Coordinates of C-alpha atoms in Angstrom, one line a residue:
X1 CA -21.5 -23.2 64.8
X2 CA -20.4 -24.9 68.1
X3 CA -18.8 -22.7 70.6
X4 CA -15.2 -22.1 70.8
X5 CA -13.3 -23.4 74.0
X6 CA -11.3 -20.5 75.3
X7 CA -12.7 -17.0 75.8
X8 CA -10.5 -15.1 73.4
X9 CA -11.6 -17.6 70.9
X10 CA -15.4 -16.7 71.5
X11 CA -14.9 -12.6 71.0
X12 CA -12.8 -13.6 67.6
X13 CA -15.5 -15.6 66.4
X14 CA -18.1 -12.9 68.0
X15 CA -16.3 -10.3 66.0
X16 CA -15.9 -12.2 62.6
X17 CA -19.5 -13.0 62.6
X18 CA -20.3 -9.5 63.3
X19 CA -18.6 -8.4 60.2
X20 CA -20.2 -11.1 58.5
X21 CA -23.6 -9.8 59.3
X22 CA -23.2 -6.1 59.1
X23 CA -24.1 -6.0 55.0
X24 CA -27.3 -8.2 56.3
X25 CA -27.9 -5.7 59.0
X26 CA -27.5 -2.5 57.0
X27 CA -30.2 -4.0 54.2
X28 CA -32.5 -4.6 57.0
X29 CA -32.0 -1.0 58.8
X30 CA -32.7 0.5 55.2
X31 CA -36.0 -1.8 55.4
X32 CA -37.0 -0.3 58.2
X33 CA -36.1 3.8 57.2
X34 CA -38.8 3.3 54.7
X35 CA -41.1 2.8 57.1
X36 CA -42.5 6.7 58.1
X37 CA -43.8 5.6 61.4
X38 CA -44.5 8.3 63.7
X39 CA -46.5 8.3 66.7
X40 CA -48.1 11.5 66.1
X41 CA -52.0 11.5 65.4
X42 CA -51.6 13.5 62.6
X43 CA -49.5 10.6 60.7
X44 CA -51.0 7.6 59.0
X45 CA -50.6 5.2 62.2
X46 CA -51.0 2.4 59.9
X47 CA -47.5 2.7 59.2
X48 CA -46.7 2.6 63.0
X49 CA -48.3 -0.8 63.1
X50 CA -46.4 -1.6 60.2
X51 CA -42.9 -0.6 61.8
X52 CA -43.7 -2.3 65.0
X53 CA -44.5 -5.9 63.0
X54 CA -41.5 -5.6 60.8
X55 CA -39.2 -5.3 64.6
X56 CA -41.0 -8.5 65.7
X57 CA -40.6 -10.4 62.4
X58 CA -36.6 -9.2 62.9
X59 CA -36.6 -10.5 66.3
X60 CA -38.5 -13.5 66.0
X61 CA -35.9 -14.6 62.4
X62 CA -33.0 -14.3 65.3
X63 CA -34.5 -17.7 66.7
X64 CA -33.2 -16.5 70.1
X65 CA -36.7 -16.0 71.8
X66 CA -38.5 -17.7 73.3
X67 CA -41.7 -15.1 72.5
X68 CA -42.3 -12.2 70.9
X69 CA -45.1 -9.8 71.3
X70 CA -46.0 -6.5 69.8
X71 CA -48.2 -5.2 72.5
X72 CA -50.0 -1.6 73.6
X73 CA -50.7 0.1 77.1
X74 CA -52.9 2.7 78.3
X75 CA -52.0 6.2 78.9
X76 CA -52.7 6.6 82.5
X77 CA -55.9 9.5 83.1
X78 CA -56.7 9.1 79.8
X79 CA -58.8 6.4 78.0
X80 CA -56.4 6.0 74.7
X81 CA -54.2 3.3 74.6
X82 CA -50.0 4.0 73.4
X83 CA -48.4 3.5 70.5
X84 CA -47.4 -0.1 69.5
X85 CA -44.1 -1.3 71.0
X86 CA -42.5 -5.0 70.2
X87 CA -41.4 -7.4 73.5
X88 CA -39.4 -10.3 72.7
X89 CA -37.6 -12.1 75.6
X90 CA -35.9 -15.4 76.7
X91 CA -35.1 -16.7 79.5
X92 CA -31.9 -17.0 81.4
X93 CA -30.5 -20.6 81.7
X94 CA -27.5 -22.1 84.4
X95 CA -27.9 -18.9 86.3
X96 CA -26.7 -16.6 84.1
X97 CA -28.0 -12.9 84.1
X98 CA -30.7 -11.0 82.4
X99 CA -30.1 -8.3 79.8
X100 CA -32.7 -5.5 78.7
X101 CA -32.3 -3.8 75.4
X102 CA -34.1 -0.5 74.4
X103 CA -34.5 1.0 71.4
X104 CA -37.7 2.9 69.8
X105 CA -38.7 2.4 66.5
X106 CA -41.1 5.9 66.2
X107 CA -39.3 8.5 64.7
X108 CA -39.5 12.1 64.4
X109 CA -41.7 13.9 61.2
X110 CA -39.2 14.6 58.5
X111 CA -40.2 18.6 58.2
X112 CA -39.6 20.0 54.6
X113 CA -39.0 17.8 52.4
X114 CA -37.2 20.3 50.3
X115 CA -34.1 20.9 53.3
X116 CA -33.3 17.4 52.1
X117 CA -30.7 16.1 49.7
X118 CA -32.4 12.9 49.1
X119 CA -35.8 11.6 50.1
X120 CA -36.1 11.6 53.9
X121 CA -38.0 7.6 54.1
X122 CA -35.3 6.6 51.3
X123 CA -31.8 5.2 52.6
X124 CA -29.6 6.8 50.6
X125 CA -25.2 6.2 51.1
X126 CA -23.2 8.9 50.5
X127 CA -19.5 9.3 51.6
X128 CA -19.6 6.5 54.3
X129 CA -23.0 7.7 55.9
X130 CA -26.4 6.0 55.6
X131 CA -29.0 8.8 55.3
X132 CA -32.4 9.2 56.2
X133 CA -35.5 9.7 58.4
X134 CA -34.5 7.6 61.0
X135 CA -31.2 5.8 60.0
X136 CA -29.7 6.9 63.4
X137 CA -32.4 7.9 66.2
X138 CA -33.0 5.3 66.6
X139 CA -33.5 2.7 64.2
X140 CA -29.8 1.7 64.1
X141 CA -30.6 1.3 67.9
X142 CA -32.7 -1.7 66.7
X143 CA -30.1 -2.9 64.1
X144 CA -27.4 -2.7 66.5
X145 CA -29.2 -5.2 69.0
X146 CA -30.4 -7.7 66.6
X147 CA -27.1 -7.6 64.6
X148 CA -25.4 -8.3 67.9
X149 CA -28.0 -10.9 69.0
X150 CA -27.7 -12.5 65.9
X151 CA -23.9 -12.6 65.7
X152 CA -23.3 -14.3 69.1
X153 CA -26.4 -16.8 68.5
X154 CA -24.4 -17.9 65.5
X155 CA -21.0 -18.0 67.6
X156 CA -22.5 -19.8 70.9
X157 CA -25.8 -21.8 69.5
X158 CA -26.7 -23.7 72.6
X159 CA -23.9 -22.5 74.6
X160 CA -26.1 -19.3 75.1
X161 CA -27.5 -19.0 78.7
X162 CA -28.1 -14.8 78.8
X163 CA -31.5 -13.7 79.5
X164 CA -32.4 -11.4 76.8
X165 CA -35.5 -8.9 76.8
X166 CA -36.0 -7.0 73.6
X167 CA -37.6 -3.7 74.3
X168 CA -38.7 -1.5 70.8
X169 CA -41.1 1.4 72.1
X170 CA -43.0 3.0 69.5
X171 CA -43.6 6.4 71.1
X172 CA -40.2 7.9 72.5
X173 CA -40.6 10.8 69.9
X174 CA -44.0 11.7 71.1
X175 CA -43.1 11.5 74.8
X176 CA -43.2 8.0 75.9
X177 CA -46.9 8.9 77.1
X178 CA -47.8 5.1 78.0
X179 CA -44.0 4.1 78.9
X180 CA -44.5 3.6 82.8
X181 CA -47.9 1.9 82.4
X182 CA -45.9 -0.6 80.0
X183 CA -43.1 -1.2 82.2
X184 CA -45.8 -2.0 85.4
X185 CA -48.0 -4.3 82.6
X186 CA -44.9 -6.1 82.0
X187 CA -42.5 -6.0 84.9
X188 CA -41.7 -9.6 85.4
X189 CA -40.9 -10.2 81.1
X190 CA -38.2 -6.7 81.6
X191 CA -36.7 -7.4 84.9
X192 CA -32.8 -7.5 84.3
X193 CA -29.5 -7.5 86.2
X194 CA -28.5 -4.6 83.3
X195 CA -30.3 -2.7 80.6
X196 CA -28.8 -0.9 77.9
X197 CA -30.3 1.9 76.7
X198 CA -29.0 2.6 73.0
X199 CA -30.8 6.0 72.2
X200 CA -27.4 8.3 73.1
X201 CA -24.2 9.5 71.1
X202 CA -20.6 8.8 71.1
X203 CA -17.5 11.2 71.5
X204 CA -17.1 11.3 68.1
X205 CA -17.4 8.6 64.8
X206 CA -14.2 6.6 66.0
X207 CA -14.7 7.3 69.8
X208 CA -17.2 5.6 71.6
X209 CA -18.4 7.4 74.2
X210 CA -20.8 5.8 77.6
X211 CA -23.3 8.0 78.5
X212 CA -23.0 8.9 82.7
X213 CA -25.2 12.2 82.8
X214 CA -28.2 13.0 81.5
X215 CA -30.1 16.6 81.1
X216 CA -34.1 16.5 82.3
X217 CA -36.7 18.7 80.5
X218 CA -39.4 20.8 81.5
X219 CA -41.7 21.4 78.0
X220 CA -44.9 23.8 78.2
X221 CA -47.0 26.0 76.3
X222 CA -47.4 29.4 77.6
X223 CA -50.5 31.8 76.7
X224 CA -49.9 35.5 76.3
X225 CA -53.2 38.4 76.4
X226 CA -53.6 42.0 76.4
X227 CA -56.5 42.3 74.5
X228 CA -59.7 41.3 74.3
X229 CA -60.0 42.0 70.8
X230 CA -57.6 42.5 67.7
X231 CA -57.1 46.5 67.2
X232 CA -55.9 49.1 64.2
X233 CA -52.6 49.6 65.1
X234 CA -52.9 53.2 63.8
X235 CA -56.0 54.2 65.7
X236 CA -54.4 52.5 69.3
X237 CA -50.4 51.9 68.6
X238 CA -48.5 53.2 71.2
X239 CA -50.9 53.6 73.9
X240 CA -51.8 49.7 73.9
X241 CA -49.9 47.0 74.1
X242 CA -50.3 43.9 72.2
X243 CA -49.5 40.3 72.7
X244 CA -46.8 40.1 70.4
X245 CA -44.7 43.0 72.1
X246 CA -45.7 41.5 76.0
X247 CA -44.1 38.5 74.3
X248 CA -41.0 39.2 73.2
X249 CA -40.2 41.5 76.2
X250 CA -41.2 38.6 78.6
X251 CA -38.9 36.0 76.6
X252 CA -36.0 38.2 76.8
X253 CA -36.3 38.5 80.5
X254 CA -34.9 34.3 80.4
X255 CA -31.8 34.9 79.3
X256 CA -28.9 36.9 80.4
X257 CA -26.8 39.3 78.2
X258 CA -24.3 36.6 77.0
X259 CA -27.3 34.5 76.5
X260 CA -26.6 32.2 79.5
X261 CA -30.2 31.1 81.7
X262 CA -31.5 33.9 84.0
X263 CA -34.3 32.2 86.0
X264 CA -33.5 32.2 89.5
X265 CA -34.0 29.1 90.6
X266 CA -32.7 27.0 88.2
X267 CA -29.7 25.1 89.1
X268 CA -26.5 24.2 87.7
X269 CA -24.1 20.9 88.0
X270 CA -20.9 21.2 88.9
X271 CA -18.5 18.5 87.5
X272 CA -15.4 18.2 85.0
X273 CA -16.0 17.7 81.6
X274 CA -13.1 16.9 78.8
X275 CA -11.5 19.4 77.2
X276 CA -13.9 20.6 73.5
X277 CA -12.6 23.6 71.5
X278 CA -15.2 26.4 70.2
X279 CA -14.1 25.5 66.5
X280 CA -15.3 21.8 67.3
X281 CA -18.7 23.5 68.7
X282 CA -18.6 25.5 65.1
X283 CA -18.1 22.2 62.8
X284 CA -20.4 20.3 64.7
X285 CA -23.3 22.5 65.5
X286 CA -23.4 24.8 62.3
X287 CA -22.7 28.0 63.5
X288 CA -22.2 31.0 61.4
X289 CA -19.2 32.4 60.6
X290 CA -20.1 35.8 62.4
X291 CA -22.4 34.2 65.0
X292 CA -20.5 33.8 68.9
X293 CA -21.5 31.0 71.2
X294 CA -23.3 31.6 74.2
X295 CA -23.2 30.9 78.3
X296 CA -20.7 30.9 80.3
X297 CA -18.3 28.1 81.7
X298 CA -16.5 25.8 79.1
X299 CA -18.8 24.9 76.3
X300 CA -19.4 21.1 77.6
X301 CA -20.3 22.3 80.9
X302 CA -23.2 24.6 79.4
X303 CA -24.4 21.5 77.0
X304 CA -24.1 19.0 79.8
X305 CA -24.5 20.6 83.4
X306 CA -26.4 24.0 82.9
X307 CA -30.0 24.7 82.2
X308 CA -31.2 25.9 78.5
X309 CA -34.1 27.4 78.0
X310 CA -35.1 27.5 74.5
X311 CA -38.3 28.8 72.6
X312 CA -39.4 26.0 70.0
X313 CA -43.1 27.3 68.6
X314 CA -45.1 30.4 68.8
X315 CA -48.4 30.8 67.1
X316 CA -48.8 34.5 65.8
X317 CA -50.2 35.7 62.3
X318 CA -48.5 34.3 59.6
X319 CA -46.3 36.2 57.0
X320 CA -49.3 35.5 54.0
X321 CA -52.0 37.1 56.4
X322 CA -50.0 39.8 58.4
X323 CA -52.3 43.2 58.8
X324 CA -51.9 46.8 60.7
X325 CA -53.0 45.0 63.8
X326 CA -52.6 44.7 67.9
X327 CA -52.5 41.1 68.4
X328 CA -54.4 40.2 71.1
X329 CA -53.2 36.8 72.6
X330 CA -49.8 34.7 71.2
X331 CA -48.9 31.5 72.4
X332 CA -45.3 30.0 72.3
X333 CA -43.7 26.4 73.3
X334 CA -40.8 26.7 75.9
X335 CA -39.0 24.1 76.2
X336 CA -36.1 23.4 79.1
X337 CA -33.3 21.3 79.7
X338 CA -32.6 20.6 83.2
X339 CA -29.2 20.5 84.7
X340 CA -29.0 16.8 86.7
X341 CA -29.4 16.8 89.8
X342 CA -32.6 18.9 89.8
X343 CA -36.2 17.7 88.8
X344 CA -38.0 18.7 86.0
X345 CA -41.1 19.6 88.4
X346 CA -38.6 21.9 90.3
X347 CA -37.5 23.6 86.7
X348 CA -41.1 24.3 85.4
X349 CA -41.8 25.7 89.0
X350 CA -39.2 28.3 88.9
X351 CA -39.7 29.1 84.7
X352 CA -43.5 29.9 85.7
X353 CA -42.5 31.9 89.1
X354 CA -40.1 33.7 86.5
X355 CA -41.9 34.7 83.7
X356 CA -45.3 35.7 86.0
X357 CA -43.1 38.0 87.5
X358 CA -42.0 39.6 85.1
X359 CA -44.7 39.9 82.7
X360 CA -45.0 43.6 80.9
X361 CA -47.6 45.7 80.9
X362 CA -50.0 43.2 83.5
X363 CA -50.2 40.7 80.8
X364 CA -52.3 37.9 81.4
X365 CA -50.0 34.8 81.5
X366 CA -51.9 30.9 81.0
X367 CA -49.6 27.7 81.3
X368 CA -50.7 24.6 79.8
X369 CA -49.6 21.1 78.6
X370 CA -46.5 21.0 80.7
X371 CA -44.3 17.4 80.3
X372 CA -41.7 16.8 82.8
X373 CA -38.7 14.9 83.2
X374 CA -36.4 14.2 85.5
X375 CA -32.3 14.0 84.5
X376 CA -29.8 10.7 85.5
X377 CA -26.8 10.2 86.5
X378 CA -25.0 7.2 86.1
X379 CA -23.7 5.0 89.1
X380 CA -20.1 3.7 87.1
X381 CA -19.3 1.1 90.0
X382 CA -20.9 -1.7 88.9
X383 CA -20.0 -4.7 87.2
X384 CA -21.8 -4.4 84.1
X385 CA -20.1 -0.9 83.3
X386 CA -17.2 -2.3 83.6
X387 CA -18.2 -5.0 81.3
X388 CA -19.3 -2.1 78.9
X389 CA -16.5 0.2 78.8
X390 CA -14.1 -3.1 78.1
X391 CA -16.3 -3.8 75.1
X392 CA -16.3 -0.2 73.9
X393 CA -12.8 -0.5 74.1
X394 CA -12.0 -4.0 72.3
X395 CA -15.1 -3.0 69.7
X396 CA -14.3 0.5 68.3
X397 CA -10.6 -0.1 69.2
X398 CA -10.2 2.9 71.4
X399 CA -10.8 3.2 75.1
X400 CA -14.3 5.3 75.6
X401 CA -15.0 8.6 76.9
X402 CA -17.7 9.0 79.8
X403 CA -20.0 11.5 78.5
X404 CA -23.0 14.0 79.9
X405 CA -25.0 14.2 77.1
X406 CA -27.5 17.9 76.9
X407 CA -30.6 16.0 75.7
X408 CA -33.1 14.3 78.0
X409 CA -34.3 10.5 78.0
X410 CA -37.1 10.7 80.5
X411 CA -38.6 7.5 80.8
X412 CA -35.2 6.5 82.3
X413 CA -36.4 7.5 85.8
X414 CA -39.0 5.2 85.3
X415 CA -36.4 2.4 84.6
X416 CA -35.0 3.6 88.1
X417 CA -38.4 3.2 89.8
X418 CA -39.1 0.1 88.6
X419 CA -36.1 -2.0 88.2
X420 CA -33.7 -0.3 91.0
X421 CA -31.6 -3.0 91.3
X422 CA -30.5 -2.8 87.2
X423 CA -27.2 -1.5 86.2
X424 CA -28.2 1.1 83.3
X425 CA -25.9 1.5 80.5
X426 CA -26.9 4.6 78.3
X427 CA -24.7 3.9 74.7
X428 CA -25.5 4.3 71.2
X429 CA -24.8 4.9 67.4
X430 CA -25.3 8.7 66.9
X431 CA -22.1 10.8 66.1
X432 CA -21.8 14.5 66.5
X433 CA -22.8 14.9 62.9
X434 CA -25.7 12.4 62.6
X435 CA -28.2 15.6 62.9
X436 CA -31.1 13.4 64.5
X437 CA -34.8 15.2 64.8
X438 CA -33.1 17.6 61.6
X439 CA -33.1 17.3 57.8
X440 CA -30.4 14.9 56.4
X441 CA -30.1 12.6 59.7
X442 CA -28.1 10.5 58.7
X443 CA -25.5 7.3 60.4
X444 CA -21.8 6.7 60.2
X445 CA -21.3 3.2 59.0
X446 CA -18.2 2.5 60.5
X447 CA -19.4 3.7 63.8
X448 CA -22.5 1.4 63.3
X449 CA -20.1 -1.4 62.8
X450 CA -18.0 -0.7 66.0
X451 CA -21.1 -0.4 67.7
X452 CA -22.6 -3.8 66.6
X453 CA -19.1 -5.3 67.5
X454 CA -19.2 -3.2 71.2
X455 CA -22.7 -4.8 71.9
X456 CA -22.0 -8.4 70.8
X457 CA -18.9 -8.3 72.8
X458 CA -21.1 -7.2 75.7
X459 CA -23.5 -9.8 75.2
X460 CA -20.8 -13.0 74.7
X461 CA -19.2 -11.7 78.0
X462 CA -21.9 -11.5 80.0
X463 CA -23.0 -15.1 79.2
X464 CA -19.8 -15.9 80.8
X465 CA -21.1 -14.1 84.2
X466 CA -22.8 -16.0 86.6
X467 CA -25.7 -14.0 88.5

């Protein structure tokens, strides 16, 4: 198809061949929900490999690039190397600028199979949604880049001077352990004037939202002993201690009465945030009939700019092997979010200063595996946001919302670090009810439409920018 003459004329034809492709590009995201590939060791990692080449084979069938790579890097102080990621990129002709798009291709384990109405690695449409392991975090993150990329190759054919770098990591789930090392192996392929980031959510399925804050996270596993030895709990209860009780008295020292953070030392953020009803908190979270929220402030200020502390594994005797025992050691996950503006080193600090405080009964207290990251916040005066909130705006059909989002997306600090001069836009296809990292994830189509038609707006406008 040659190029049409006038602007407007380009985003029409951008946004018929998007609707075009979008049955295409939902048979290909269903391809690649079959795929279980998860970056944990535990998981066949064939199927990793086989996720990774199945990306490449998508990005090299666009005919866009110029070379496309599934490559690996090392974990730094260790000698593994990280989970397969796919790198496509072309260059940027007639001075035009460079675009960076990230998605991951990894995904979380599905849990129990049984909390799901249909098969977790098979697509499955119901009531407008596309559901499975998957289907939104963040495989339609992949689809909405090569859908886009394909719909404004068709539309401009030669006439297309962007740079484009295609980014699919294959280990976000599992902490994006070799992230930085790939970013300093490959610095010169990713450099771009912006980089989109499609791993976030949207107001709501017909809103699209641009992400502008970002909670950090602070993740560790904390030992608990009092014993040296298991004990009858009828020869020595209520003399001695155990594990289990130091436990759960130290964990309730985190949290305040209305359940709102009590670590001194963590911080809070202090902006606006739109106006979000509790009954919207109730529909979209799942909360009980007779269960009350908790914190303080209005509810979008305690998702986006307060600390949560949260306690997300314990090992203890199971239910099947319980006995009339003092457990001597118990070992729980914590895991943080951090309120921008502080640093996830700064959060840990003050959790550990916390809880060896007040640990019951001289409890010996050992911290171990901690991961760290740092929040963002979003500078919304360049060039390229404004680029984005237009498309947002002509693609869904309703002007966006700026949103802080409660979740953490780590490596982005080391997009900072790296590429400082890059406008970062943080956008993506999840809507309050996709339930990603839970059973029945699942993806609104129509949002996954405007989003295609958002990004391959964003794309045929910046080729019309001159660097």
């Amino acid at each position: 198809m040659t190029s049409p003459d006038l602007p407007g004329d380009i985003d029409s034809a951008v946004l018929e061949a998007v609707a075009t492709g979008i049955p295409a590009a939902l048979a290909d995201l269903g391809d690649l929900v079959r795929i279980p590939g998860m970056a944990w060791p535990a998981f066949d990692q064939t199927q990793l490999e086989r996720s990774a080449e199945a990306v490449a084979s998508l990005a090299t069938q666009t005919g866009v690039f110029d070379e496309v790579r599934v490559l690996r890097a090392a974990i730094p102080g260790t000698d593994e190397m990280g989970q397969p990621a796919v790198l496509a990129t072309r260059a940027a002709k007639n001075g035009k600028p460079t675009i960076l798009l990230y998605a991951h291709h990894d995904v979380q384990p599905p849990g129990d199979d049984a909390l799901w109405e249909t098969p977790p690695f098979e697509p499955t449409v119901r009531g407008g949604r596309l559901y499975g392991r998957g289907a939104a975090d963040d495989k339609a993150g992949i689809m909405a880049h090569i859908a886009s990329i394909r719909s404004v190759a068709e539309v401009l054919g030669d006439d297309l001077d962007l740079g484009i770098a295609l980014f699919i990591e294959g280990e976000e789930e599992y902490g994006s352990r070799s992230f930085a090392q790939f970013l300093s192996d490959n610095k010169d392929a990713l450099r771009a004037d912006a980089i989109v980031v499609a791993d976030s959510g949207n107001w709501d399925s017909t809103t699209p939202g641009l992400t502008v804050s970002l909670r950090g996270n602070a993740r560790f596993t904390m030992r608990v002993r009092t014993l040296d030895h298991a004990s009858h709990s009828g020869m020595f209860g209520g003399a001695v201690p155990d594990a289990m009780m130091a436990t759960v008295t130290l964990l309730s020292t985190l949290w305040n009465a209305d359940g709102s953070v009590a670590v001194e030392g963590l911080t809070s953020r202090d902006s606006p945030t739109p106006e979000y009803t509790e009954d919207t908190l109730r529909e979209e979270a799942g909360l009980l009939p007779a269960t009350t929220p908790i914190g303080d402030g209005t509810i979008l200020s305690r998702i986006w700019n307060k600390p949560a502390v949260t306690v997300i594994g314990i090992d203890a005797t199971s239910l099947a092997e319980a006995s009339n025992t003092l457990l001597p050691e118990v070992t729980v996950v914590i895991s943080a979010r951090v309120a921008p503006g502080q640093t996830g080193e700064e959060a840990y600090q003050a959790l550990e200063r916390h809880l060896r405080a007040h640990a019951p009964f001289g409890a010996e207290l050992s911290f171990s595996d901690v991961d760290l990251g740092n929040g963002f916040l979003v500078d919304t005066s360049g060039w390229a946001v404004g680029l984005a909130r237009e498309a947002m705006r002509d693609g869904y059909g309703v002007a966006p919302v700026d949103l802080g989002v409660g979740g953490s997306i780590p490596f982005i600090a080391d997009l900072v670090r790296e590429f400082p001069e890059a406008q970062i836009l943080v956008t993506g296809v999840e809507d309050p009810h996709s339930r990603a990292h839970s059973p029945n994830e699942s993806l609104h189509l129509d949002t996954f439409r405007h989003a295609v038609a958002t990004e391959a707006l964003l794309l045929a406008r910046m080729n019309r920018v001159d660097s």
